[in-house]
Each structure stands twice: as structure tokens, then as C-alpha cells.
Coordinates of C-alpha atoms and ligand atoms in Angstrom, one line a residue:
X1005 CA 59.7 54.3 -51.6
X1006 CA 59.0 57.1 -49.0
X1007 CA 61.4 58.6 -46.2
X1008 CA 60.1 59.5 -42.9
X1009 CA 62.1 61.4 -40.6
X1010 CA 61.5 61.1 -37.1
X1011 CA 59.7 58.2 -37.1
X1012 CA 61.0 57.1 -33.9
X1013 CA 58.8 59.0 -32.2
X1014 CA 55.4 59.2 -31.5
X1015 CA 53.7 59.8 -34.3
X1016 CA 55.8 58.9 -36.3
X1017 CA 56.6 55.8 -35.3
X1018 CA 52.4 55.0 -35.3
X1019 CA 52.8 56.3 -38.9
X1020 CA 55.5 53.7 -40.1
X1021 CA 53.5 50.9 -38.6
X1022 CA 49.9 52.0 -40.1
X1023 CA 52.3 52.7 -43.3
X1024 CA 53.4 49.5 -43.2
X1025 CA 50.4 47.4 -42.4
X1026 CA 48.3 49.2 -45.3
X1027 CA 51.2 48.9 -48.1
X1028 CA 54.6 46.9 -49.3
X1029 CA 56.2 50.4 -50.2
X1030 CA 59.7 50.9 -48.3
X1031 CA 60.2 53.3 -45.8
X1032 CA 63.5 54.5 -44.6
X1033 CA 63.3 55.7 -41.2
X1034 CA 65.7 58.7 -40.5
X1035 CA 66.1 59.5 -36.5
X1036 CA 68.5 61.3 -34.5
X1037 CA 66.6 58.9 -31.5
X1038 CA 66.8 61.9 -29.3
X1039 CA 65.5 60.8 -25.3
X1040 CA 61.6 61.0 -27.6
X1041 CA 63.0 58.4 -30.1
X1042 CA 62.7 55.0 -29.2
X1043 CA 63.4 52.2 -31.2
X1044 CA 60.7 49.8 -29.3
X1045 CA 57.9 51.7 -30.8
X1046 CA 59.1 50.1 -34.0
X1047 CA 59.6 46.5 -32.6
X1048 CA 56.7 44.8 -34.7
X1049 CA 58.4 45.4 -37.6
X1050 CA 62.3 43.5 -36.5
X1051 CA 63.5 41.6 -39.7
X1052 CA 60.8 43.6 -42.2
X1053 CA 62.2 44.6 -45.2
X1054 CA 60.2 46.7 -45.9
X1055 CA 61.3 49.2 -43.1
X1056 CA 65.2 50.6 -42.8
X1057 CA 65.7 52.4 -39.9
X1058 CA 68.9 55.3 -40.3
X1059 CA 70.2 57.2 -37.3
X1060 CA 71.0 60.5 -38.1
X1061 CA 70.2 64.3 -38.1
X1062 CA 67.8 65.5 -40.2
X1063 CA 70.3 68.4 -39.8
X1064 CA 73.3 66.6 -41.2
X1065 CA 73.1 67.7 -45.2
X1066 CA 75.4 65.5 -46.2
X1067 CA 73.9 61.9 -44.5
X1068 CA 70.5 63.5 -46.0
X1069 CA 71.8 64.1 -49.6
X1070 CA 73.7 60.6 -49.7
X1071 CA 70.6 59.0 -48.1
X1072 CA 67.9 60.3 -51.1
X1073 CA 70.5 59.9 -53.7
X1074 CA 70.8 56.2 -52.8
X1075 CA 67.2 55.4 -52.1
X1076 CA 65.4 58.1 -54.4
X1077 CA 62.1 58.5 -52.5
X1078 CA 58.9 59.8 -53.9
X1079 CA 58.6 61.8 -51.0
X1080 CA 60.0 62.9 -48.0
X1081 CA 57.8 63.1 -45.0
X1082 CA 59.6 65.6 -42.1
X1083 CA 57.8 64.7 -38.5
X1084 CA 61.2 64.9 -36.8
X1085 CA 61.1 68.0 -34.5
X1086 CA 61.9 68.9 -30.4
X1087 CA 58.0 68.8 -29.6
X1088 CA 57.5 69.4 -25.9
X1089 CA 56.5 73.2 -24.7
X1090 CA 57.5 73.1 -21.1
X1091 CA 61.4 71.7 -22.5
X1092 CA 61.2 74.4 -24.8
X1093 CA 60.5 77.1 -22.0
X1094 CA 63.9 75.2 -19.8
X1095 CA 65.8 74.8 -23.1
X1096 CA 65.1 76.7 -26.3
X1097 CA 68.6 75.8 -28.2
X1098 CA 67.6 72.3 -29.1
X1099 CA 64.5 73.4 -30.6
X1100 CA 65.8 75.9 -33.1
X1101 CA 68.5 73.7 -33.8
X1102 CA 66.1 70.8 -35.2
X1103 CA 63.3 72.6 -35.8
X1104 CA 64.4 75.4 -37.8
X1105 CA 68.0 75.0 -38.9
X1106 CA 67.3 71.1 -39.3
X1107 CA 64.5 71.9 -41.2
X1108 CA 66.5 74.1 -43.3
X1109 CA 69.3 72.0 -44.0
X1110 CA 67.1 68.9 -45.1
X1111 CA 64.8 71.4 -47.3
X1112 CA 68.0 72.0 -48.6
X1113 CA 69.1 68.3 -49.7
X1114 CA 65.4 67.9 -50.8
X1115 CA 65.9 70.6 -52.8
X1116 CA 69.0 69.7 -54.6
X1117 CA 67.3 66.4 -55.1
X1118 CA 64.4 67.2 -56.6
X1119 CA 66.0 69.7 -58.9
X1120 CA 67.8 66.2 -60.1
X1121 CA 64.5 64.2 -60.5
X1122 CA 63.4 64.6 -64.5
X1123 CA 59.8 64.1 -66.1
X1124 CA 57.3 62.0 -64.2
X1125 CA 59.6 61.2 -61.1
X1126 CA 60.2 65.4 -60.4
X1127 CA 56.6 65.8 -61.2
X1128 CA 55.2 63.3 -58.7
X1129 CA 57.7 63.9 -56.0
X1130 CA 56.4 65.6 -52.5
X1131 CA 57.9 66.9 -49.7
X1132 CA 55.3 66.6 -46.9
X1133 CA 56.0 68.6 -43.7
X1134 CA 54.3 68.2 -40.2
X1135 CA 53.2 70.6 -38.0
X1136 CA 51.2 71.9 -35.1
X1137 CA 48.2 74.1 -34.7
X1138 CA 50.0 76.0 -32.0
X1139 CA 51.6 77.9 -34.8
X1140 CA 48.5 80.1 -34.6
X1141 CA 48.6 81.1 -31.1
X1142 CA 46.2 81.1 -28.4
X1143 CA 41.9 81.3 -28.7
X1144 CA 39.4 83.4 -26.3
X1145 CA 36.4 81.1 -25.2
X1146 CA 34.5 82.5 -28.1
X1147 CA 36.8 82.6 -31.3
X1148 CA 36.0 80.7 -34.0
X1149 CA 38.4 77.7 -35.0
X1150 CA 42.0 77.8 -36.5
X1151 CA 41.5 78.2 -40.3
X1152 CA 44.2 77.6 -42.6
X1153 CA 44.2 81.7 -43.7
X1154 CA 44.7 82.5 -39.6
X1155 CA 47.7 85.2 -39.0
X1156 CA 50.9 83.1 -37.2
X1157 CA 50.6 84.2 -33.5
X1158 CA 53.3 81.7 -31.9
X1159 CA 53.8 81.9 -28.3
X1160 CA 56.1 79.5 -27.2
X1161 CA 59.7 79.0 -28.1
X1162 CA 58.4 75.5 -29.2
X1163 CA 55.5 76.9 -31.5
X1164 CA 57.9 79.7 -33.2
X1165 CA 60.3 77.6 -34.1
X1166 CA 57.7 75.5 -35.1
X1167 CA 56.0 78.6 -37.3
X1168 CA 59.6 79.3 -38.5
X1169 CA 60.0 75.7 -40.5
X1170 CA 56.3 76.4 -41.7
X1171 CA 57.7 79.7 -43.5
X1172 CA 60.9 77.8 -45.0
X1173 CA 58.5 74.9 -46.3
X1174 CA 56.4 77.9 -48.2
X1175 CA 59.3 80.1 -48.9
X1176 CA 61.1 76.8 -50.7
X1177 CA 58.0 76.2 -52.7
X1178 CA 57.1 80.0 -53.8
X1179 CA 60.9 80.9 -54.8
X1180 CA 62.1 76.9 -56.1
X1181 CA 59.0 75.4 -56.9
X1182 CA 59.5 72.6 -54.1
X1183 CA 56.5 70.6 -54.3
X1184 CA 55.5 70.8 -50.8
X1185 CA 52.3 70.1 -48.4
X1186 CA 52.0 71.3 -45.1
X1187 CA 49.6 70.1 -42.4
X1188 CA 48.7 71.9 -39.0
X1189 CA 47.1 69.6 -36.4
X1190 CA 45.6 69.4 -33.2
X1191 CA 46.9 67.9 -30.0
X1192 CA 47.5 64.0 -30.8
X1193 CA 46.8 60.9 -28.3
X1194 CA 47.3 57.1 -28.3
X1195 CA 49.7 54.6 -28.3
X1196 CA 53.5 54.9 -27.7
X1197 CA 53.2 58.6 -26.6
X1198 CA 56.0 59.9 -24.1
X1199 CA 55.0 60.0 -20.8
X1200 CA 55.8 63.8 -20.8
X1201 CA 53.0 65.1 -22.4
X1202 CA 49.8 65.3 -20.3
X1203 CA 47.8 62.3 -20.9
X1204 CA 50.2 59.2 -20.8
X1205 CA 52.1 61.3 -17.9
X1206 CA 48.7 61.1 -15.9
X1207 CA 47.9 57.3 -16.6
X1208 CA 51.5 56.8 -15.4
X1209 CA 51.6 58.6 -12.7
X1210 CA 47.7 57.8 -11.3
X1211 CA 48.9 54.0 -11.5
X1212 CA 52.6 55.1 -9.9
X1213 CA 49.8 56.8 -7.1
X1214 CA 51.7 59.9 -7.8
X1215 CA 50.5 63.4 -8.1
X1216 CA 48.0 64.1 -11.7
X1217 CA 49.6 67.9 -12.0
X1218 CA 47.4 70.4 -13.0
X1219 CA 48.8 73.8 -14.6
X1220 CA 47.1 76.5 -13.2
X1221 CA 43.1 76.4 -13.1
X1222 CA 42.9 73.1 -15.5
X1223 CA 40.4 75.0 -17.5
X1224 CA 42.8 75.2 -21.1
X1225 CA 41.3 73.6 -23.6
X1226 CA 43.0 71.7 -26.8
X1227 CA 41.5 70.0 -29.2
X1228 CA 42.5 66.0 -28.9
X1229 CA 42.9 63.8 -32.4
X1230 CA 43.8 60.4 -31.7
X1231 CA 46.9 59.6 -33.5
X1232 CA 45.9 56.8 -36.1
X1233 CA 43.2 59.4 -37.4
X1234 CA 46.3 62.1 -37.8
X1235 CA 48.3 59.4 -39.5
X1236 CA 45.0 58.5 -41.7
X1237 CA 44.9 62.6 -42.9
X1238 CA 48.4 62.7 -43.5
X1239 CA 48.6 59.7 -46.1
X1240 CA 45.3 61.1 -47.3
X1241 CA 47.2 64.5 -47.9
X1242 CA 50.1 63.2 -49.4
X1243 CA 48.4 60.8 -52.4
X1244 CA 46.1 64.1 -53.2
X1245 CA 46.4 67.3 -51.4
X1246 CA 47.6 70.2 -53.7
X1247 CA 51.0 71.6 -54.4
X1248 CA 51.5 74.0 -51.6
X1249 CA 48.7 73.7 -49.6
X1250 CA 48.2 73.7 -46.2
X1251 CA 45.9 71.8 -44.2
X1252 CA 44.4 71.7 -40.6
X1253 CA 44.2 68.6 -38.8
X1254 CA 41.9 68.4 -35.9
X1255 CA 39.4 65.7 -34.2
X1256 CA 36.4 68.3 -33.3
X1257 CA 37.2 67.2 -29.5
X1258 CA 37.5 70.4 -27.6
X1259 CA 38.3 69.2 -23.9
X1260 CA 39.3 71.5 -20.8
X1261 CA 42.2 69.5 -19.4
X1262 CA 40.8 69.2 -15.8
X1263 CA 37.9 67.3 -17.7
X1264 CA 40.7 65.3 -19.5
X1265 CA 42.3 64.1 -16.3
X1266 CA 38.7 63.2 -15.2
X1267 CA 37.8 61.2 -18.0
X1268 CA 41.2 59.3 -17.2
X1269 CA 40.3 58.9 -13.9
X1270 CA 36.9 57.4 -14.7
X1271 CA 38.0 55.1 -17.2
X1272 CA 41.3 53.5 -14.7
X1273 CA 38.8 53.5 -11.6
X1274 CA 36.6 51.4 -13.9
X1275 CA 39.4 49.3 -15.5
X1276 CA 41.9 49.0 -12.7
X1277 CA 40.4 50.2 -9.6
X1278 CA 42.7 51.6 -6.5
X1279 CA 43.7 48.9 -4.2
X1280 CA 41.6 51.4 -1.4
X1281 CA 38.4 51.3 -3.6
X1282 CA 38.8 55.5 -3.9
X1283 CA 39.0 57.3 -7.0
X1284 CA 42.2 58.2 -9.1
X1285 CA 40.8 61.6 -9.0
X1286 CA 42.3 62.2 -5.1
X1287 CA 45.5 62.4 -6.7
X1288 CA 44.5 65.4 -8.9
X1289 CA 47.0 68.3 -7.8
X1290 CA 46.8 71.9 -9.0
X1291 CA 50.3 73.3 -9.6
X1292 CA 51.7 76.5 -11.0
X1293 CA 50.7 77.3 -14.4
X1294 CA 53.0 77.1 -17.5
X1295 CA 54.8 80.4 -18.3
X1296 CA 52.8 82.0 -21.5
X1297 CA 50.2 79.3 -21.0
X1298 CA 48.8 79.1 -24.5
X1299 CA 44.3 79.4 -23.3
X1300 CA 42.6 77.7 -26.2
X1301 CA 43.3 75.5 -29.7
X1302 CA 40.5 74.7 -31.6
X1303 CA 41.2 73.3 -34.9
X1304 CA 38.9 73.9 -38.3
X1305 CA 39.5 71.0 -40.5
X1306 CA 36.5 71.7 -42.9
X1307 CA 39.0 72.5 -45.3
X1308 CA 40.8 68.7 -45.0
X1309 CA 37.2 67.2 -44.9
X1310 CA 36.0 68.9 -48.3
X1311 CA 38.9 68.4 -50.6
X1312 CA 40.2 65.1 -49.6
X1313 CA 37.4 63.6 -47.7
X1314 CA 39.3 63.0 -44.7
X1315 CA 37.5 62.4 -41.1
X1316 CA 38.6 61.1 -38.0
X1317 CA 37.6 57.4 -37.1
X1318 CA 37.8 57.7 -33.4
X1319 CA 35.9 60.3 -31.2
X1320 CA 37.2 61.6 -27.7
X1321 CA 35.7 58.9 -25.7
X1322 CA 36.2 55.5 -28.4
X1323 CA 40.3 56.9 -28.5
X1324 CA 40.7 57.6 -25.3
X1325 CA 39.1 54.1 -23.9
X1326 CA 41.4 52.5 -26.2
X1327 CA 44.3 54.5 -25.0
X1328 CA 44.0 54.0 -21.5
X1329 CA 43.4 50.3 -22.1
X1330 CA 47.1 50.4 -24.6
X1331 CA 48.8 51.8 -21.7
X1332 CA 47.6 49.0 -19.1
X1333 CA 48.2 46.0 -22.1
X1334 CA 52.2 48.1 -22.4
X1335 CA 53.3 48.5 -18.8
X1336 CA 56.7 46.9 -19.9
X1337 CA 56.7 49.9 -22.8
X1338 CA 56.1 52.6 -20.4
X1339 CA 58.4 50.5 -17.5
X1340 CA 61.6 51.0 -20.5
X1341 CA 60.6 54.7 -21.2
X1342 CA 60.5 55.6 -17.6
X1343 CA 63.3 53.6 -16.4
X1344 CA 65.4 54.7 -19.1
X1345 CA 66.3 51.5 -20.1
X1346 CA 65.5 52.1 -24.0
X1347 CA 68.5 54.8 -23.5
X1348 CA 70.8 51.9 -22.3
X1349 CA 70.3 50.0 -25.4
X1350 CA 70.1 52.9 -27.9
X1351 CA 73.8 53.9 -26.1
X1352 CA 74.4 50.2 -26.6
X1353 CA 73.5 49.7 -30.1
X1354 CA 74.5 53.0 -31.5
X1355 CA 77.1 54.6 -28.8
X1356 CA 77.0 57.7 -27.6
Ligands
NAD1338 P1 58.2 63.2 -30.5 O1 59.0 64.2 -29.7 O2 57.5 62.1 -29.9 O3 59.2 62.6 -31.6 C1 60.1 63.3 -32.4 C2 61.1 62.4 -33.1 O4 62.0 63.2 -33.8 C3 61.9 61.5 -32.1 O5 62.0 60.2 -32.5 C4 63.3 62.2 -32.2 O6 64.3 61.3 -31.9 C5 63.3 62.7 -33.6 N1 64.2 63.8 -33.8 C6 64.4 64.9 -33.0 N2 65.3 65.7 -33.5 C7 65.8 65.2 -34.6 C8 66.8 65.5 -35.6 N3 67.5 66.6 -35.5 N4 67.0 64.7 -36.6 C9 66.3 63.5 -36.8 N5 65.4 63.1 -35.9 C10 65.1 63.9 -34.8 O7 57.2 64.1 -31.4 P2 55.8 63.8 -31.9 O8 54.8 64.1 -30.8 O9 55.8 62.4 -32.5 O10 55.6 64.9 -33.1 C11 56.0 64.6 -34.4 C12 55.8 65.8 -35.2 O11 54.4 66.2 -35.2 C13 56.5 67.1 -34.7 O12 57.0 67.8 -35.9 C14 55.5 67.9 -34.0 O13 55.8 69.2 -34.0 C15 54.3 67.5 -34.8 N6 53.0 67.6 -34.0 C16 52.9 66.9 -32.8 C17 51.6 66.9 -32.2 C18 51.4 66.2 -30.9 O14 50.3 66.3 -30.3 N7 52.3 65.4 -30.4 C19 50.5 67.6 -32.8 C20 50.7 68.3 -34.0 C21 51.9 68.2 -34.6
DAU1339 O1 48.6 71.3 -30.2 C1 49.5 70.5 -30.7 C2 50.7 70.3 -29.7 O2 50.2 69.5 -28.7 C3 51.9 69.7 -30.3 O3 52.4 70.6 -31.3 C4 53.0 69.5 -29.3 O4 54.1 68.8 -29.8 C5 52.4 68.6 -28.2 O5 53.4 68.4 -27.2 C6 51.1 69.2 -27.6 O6 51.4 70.4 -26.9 P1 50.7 70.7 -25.5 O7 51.5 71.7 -24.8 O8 49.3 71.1 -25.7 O9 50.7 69.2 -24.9 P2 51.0 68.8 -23.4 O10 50.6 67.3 -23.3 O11 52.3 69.1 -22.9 O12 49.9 69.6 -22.5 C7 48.5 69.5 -22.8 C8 47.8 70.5 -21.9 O13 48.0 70.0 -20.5 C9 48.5 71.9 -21.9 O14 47.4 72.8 -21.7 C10 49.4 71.9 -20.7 C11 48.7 71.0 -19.7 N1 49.5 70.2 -18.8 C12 50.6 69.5 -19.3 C13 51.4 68.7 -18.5 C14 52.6 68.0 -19.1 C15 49.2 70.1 -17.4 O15 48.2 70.7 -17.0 N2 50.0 69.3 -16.6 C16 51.1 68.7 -17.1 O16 51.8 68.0 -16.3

């Protein structure tokens, strides 16, 4: 079997479900269900045995160390992480308190569980770590893509304490011997993504008729994977990518994010046209910019694509149809997230 931490969230909740609709292999879930951890994203699989949900801190060494002692996983897969920039400018405590010491602590229990593990068991087990291209800093228009050999450059508190787990996860494979793999991707889209982030917070908000805010001049570009193809690259890493390793993840989707919010627009005025018959696009407002605004991501995953074969399914404009129409066939989803109600039952099920 296989633990996943933070797969409550976004993409790691989409990476449970594809887990468990391409395999019988277990999966113990381990969550802190933070306000991004929701345990609706996981409803399809209610009663499947193949799928045990833990909440806890991937901090917390002792629940870790009890947790792979009793289910002794053949890997351990680490999306959990605070993963939103603008929180991380407001509040930067939570984010090296997950991201870095959390990391730290369950590198730790991985550690002293592996170093258990004898023959084929210790040589087969992985610790697989997810990460973010943002580690790398920000592009000029004309730089080439992120390669995996790219100095760290992280600007945000989000992306350094981001960087800062990436270091650990080498450091614990150069000086133990930790069998790790690290993968570096692009900005992800689709299904069951908080309504935070840019994309899902537009769709909400253009059928709320609120405000589509705009940082700034609209004109940074990232590079957009849609999540089921992320998901796809990191299985695909973890059955062959090599001992140490690191690999870039990206959907070869450059987009400035104005163009984004107009590619919504089109696709909701075509889908579920205003009551008034104008465009979504009216409700595009400019507002000020992000502090330390990162300009440009653009992810190289040549490297991904000639040792493992991986490439994305979706393009910009098959994902992004698809994840326009998930939001308007989940309006109950997005109604919990936004209302807070998933928080009532989490608080209900789980106290404070
Ligand atoms: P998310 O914020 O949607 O989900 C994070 C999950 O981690 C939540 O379920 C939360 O409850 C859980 N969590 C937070 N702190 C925890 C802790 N201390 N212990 C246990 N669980 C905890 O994030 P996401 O967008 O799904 O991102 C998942 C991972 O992928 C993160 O490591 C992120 O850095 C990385 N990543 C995200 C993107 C993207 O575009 N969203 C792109 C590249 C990499
Ligand atoms: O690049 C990978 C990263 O992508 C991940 O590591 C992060 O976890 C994930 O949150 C995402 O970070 P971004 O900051 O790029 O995503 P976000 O959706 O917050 O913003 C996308 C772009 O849109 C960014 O340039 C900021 C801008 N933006 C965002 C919001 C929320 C706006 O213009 N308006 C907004 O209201």
C-alpha cells in the first residue's frame, strides 16, 4: 500500500481518486484538513476499502511513525503543504510550519522507517515529494523554460519554504540514502480546486456577478497543467523515475492571465449565458498587484517526457472546457466550500 499525505486537497484528493480508479492497492490518506482540506472531494469513495482516511499532521512524528509502522507503505507520497501565495504574503508562520518543519519531521519518521525495511522491501521503497516550479523564481519574456539544473530563486514566502522542503528531501537522500523523487510542476487546474486560486475564484465569482480581480496589468504568465495529467506524471514518476531525481512537470500551456480570465469568460458566455445577454468579461476588474509578483513560469518537462515517457493528455483549451463545465455540474461543491459548510462538518466529525 501507498500513503498520501494531503490528499484532502486539491491535487491530492484528484490523485487518490485516479489512484483508486486505476488500482486495488490501499491508500491511507493522512490530512490535517486545514480550511484547503475537504473531505467531500473524497465522497466517491464512502465505504471503499481500499481508501483510509487519517487526520493528522504530517508534522506530528509520532502519529507519522505509528502510522507507517502499522501499515508499512511502499511509499510515501508528501503533497500536503500551505499552497496559496497571497496567504503566504498575510501569514507566513503556517507555511514554514507545514512546509518546512512538517516536511522535516515526517522525512524524519520516513527515515527511521526505511532504515527498518530489510532486502527487497527497503530496496523498493520511495519517498515521493511534491513540489512547485515557483521554486525557481520568476522568468523575463524571453528566458528559456525551468530546467531541472535551474539555480533556486524563490520569491515568495510560499515558494521558499517550498524550495526549503526541496533541499531536506535531497539533503535526506545524499547524507541517508533516502530513496527519494522530487517533482517540480507547473500551475495545476480542474476539478475540486479551492476557489482561492485564480481560475475556480473567477468561475465563482463571474456566476456570483462579482468582480473577476485582476493583479496588476493581467499580463503574468504561468504555465497551466490540468490536474489529472499532474497526477498521470506523478504515478509515472514513482513506478520508474530514478533514485534522487528530480523532475519538472508542466503542460506546455503558457497563458497571460488576462487571456485566462478571457478564455473563462468565453466559454460561461457560451455555456451559461448572463441573464442580460452581455459578456462575463464586464465584470473583469484590474486591482493592485501582488507584492513581489512573481512575472513568468514556464516549465521544461523534456526531461519527464524522455525518461519516463510522460505527456499531458489535456491541452489548455480541452482542460479548461472540461473545467468550466465540472464547476457548473458541482455548484453544491463550490456552494459547501464557499459557505463554509464542509468546516461545520469537519468541526462536527472531528472537533476542533
Ligand atoms: P491544497 O492547499 O489544495 O491542499 C493541501 C492539503 O494539505 C489540504 O488538504 C490540507 O488540509 C493539507 N495539509 C496542510 N497542512 C498539513 C499538515 N501540516 N499535515 C497534513 N496535511 C496538511 O494544495 P494543492 O494545490 O492540492 O497542492 C498540493 C501540493 O502540490 C502542495 O505541496 C503544493 O505545493 C504542490 N503544487 C501545487 C500546485 C498547484 O497549482 N496547486 C502546482 C505545483 C505544486
Ligand atoms: O506555479 C505553481 C503554483 O501555482 C503552486 O505552487 C501554488 O500552490 C498555486 O497556488 C499556484 O500559484 P499561483 O500564485 O500562480 O496561483 P494563483 O491561482 O493564486 O494565481 C495565478 C495567477 O493569477 C498569478 O499570477 C496571480 C494571479 N491572480 C490570482 C488571484 C487569486 C490574479 O490576477 N487575481 C486573483 O484574484
Amino acid at each position: 500500500m501507498i500513503v498520501v499525505t494531503g490528499g484532502a486537497g486539491f491535487i491530492g484528493s484528484n490523485f487518490v481518486l485516479d489512484w483508486c480508479a486505476g488500482t486495488d492497492e490501499p491508500v491511507v490518506n493522512l490530512d490535517k484538513l486545514t480550511y484547503a482540506g475537504n473531505l467531500a472531494n473524497l465522497a466517491a469513495l464512502e465505504g471503499d476499502a481500499r481508501h483510509e482516511f487519517v487526520r493528522g499532521d504530517i508534522g506530528d512524528f509520532e502519529l507519522v511513525r505509528t502510522l507507517l509502522r502499522t501499515h508499512r507503505p511502499r511509499a510515501v507520497l508528501n503533497f500536503a503543504a500551505e499552497s496559496h501565495v497571497d496567504r503566504s504574503i498575510h501569514g507566513p508562520g503556517d507555511f514554514i510550519q507545514t512546509n518546512i518543519v512538517g516536511t522535516f519531521q515526517l522525512l524524519e519518521a520516513v527515515r527511521e522507517y526505511w532504515g527498518m525495511l530489510e532486502g527487497e522491501d527497503k530496496a523498493a521503497f520511495r519517498f515521493l515529494h511534491v513540489s512547485t516550479d515557483e521554486v525557481y523564481g520568476s522568468l523575463e519574456a524571453d528566458d528559456p523554460a525551468f530546467r531541472e539544473t535551474d539555480r533556486y530563486a524563490p520569491n515568495s514566502p510560499y515558494s521558499a519554504s517550498k524550495a526549503a522542503s526541496d533541499h531536506l528531501v535531497r539533503a535526506y537522500c545524499h547524507t541517508y540514502g533516502l530513496p527519494v523523487l522530487t517533482t517540480n510542476c507547473s500551475n495545476n487546474y480542474g476539478p475540486y480546486h479551492f476557489p482561492e486560486k485564480l481560475i475556480p475564484l473567477c468561475i465563482h465569482n463571474a456566476l456570483a456577478g462579482k468582480p473577476l480581480p485582476i493583479y496588476g496589468d493581467g499580463r503574468q504568465v504561468r504555465d497551466w497543467l490540468y490536474v489529472k495529467d499532474h497526477c498521470a506524471a506523478i504515478r509515472r514518476v514513482l513506478e520508474a523515475g530514478r533514485v534522487g531525481e528530480v523532475y519538472n512537470v508542466g503542460g506546455w500551456n503558457e497563458k497571460a492571465n488576462l487571456d485566462v480570465v478571457h478564455t473563462l469568460c468565453a466559454i460561461l458566455d457560451a455555456l451559461r449565458p448572463r441573464a442580460d445577454g452581455r459578456s462575463y468579461r464586464e465584470q473583469i476588474a484590474f486591482v493592485t498587484d501582488r507584492p513581489g509578483h512573481d512575472r513568468r513560469y514556464a516549465i521544461d518537462a523534456g526531461k519527464l517526457e524522455r525518461e519516463l515517457g510522460w505527456k499531458p493528455a489535456e491541452t489548455f483549451e480541452t482542460g479548461i472546457e472540461k473545467t468550466v463545465r465540472w464547476y457548473l455540474d458541482h455548484q453544491d461543491w463550490v456552494q459547501g466550500v464557499t459557505s463554509g459548510a464542509y468546516r461545520d462538518w469537519t468541526l462536527r466529525q472531528y472537533g476542533a
